[in-house]
mmCIF file of C-alpha atoms in Angstrom:
data_model
loop_
_atom_site.group_PDB
_atom_site.id
_atom_site.type_symbol
_atom_site.label_atom_id
_atom_site.label_comp_id
_atom_site.label_asym_id
_atom_site.label_seq_id
_atom_site.Cartn_x
_atom_site.Cartn_y
_atom_site.Cartn_z
ATOM 1 C CA THR A 1 247.114 -22.019 -37.533
ATOM 2 C CA ALA A 2 249.530 -20.202 -34.792
ATOM 3 C CA TRP A 3 249.304 -16.405 -34.540
ATOM 4 C CA SER A 4 252.317 -14.272 -33.143
ATOM 5 C CA ARG A 5 253.611 -10.447 -32.996
ATOM 6 C CA GLY A 6 256.520 -10.765 -30.600
ATOM 7 C CA PHE A 7 256.059 -13.912 -29.554
ATOM 8 C CA GLN A 8 252.705 -16.238 -29.885
ATOM 9 C CA PHE A 9 249.364 -14.544 -29.173
ATOM 10 C CA ALA A 10 247.041 -16.931 -30.402
ATOM 11 C CA ALA A 11 245.777 -20.359 -32.086
ATOM 12 C CA LEU A 12 243.264 -21.907 -33.672
ATOM 13 C CA ARG A 13 242.216 -25.579 -33.796
ATOM 14 C CA PRO A 14 239.343 -27.553 -35.242
ATOM 15 C CA ALA A 15 237.948 -29.801 -33.073
ATOM 16 C CA ARG A 16 234.466 -31.683 -32.702
ATOM 17 C CA GLY A 17 231.850 -29.824 -33.786
ATOM 18 C CA GLY A 18 233.959 -26.412 -33.797
ATOM 19 C CA VAL A 19 237.524 -24.837 -33.424
ATOM 20 C CA ARG A 20 239.605 -24.811 -30.206
ATOM 21 C CA LEU A 21 241.203 -21.006 -30.097
ATOM 22 C CA GLY A 22 243.773 -20.498 -27.290
ATOM 23 C CA LEU A 23 245.032 -17.038 -26.708
ATOM 24 C CA ALA A 24 247.951 -15.852 -24.362
ATOM 25 C CA VAL A 25 245.097 -14.366 -21.516
ATOM 26 C CA PRO A 26 244.256 -14.962 -18.025
ATOM 27 C CA LEU A 27 241.546 -17.829 -17.637
ATOM 28 C CA ASP A 28 239.219 -14.781 -15.649
ATOM 29 C CA ALA A 29 239.250 -12.183 -18.715
ATOM 30 C CA ASP A 30 236.297 -14.310 -19.942
ATOM 31 C CA LEU A 31 233.430 -17.073 -18.484
ATOM 32 C CA ARG A 32 233.929 -19.018 -21.349
ATOM 33 C CA LEU A 33 237.703 -19.170 -20.849
ATOM 34 C CA VAL A 34 239.305 -22.828 -19.746
ATOM 35 C CA PRO A 35 242.571 -24.078 -18.940
ATOM 36 C CA PRO A 36 244.612 -26.336 -21.992
ATOM 37 C CA ALA A 37 244.179 -29.626 -22.085
ATOM 38 C CA ARG A 38 247.205 -31.150 -23.650
ATOM 39 C CA GLU A 39 246.983 -28.874 -27.038
ATOM 40 C CA GLY A 40 250.357 -28.875 -27.823
ATOM 41 C CA TRP A 41 251.130 -25.722 -28.126
ATOM 42 C CA SER A 42 252.451 -22.784 -26.437
ATOM 43 C CA GLU A 43 252.472 -23.338 -22.845
ATOM 44 C CA ARG A 44 251.923 -19.148 -23.276
ATOM 45 C CA LEU A 45 248.586 -19.720 -24.449
ATOM 46 C CA THR A 46 246.875 -20.200 -20.869
ATOM 47 C CA ALA A 47 243.181 -19.955 -22.020
ATOM 48 C CA VAL A 48 241.032 -21.954 -24.404
ATOM 49 C CA CYS A 49 237.971 -20.833 -25.609
ATOM 50 C CA VAL A 50 235.731 -23.378 -28.220
ATOM 51 C CA LEU A 51 233.980 -21.194 -30.853
ATOM 52 C CA ALA A 52 230.726 -23.765 -32.169
ATOM 53 C CA GLY A 53 230.525 -21.723 -35.041
ATOM 54 C CA PRO A 54 231.098 -18.446 -36.877
ATOM 55 C CA GLU A 55 228.363 -17.094 -34.718
ATOM 56 C CA ALA A 56 230.524 -18.025 -31.766
ATOM 57 C CA VAL A 57 233.128 -14.717 -32.943
ATOM 58 C CA ASP A 58 231.193 -11.462 -31.015
ATOM 59 C CA ASN A 59 233.107 -8.418 -29.662
ATOM 60 C CA ASP A 60 233.950 -10.325 -26.602
ATOM 61 C CA LEU A 61 236.098 -12.554 -28.450
ATOM 62 C CA ALA A 62 237.789 -9.838 -30.546
ATOM 63 C CA ALA A 63 238.218 -8.178 -27.163
ATOM 64 C CA LEU A 64 240.019 -11.004 -26.237
ATOM 65 C CA LEU A 65 242.160 -10.906 -29.206
ATOM 66 C CA ARG A 66 243.333 -7.316 -29.132
ATOM 67 C CA LEU A 67 244.152 -8.494 -25.664
ATOM 68 C CA ALA A 68 245.961 -11.310 -26.182
ATOM 69 C CA TRP A 69 247.982 -9.298 -28.948
ATOM 70 C CA SER A 70 248.431 -6.328 -27.299
ATOM 71 C CA ARG A 71 250.029 -8.413 -24.577
ATOM 72 C CA SER A 72 252.872 -9.935 -27.556
#
């Protein structure tokens, strides 16, 4: 699932044990972010966060989504 406004700012893909969330934010924006590894999605998505379940969605992750959205 991809999200875009002016251009793609996030994408979500199922992964073993959870989901992978790709974001158009700098890697240093959060300690949970890692570089994408052959994800096959937009090159704008420069950081990935692996989420094991709904409990992983917190205020920091919401702030990252808002940052990615505002940059799109």
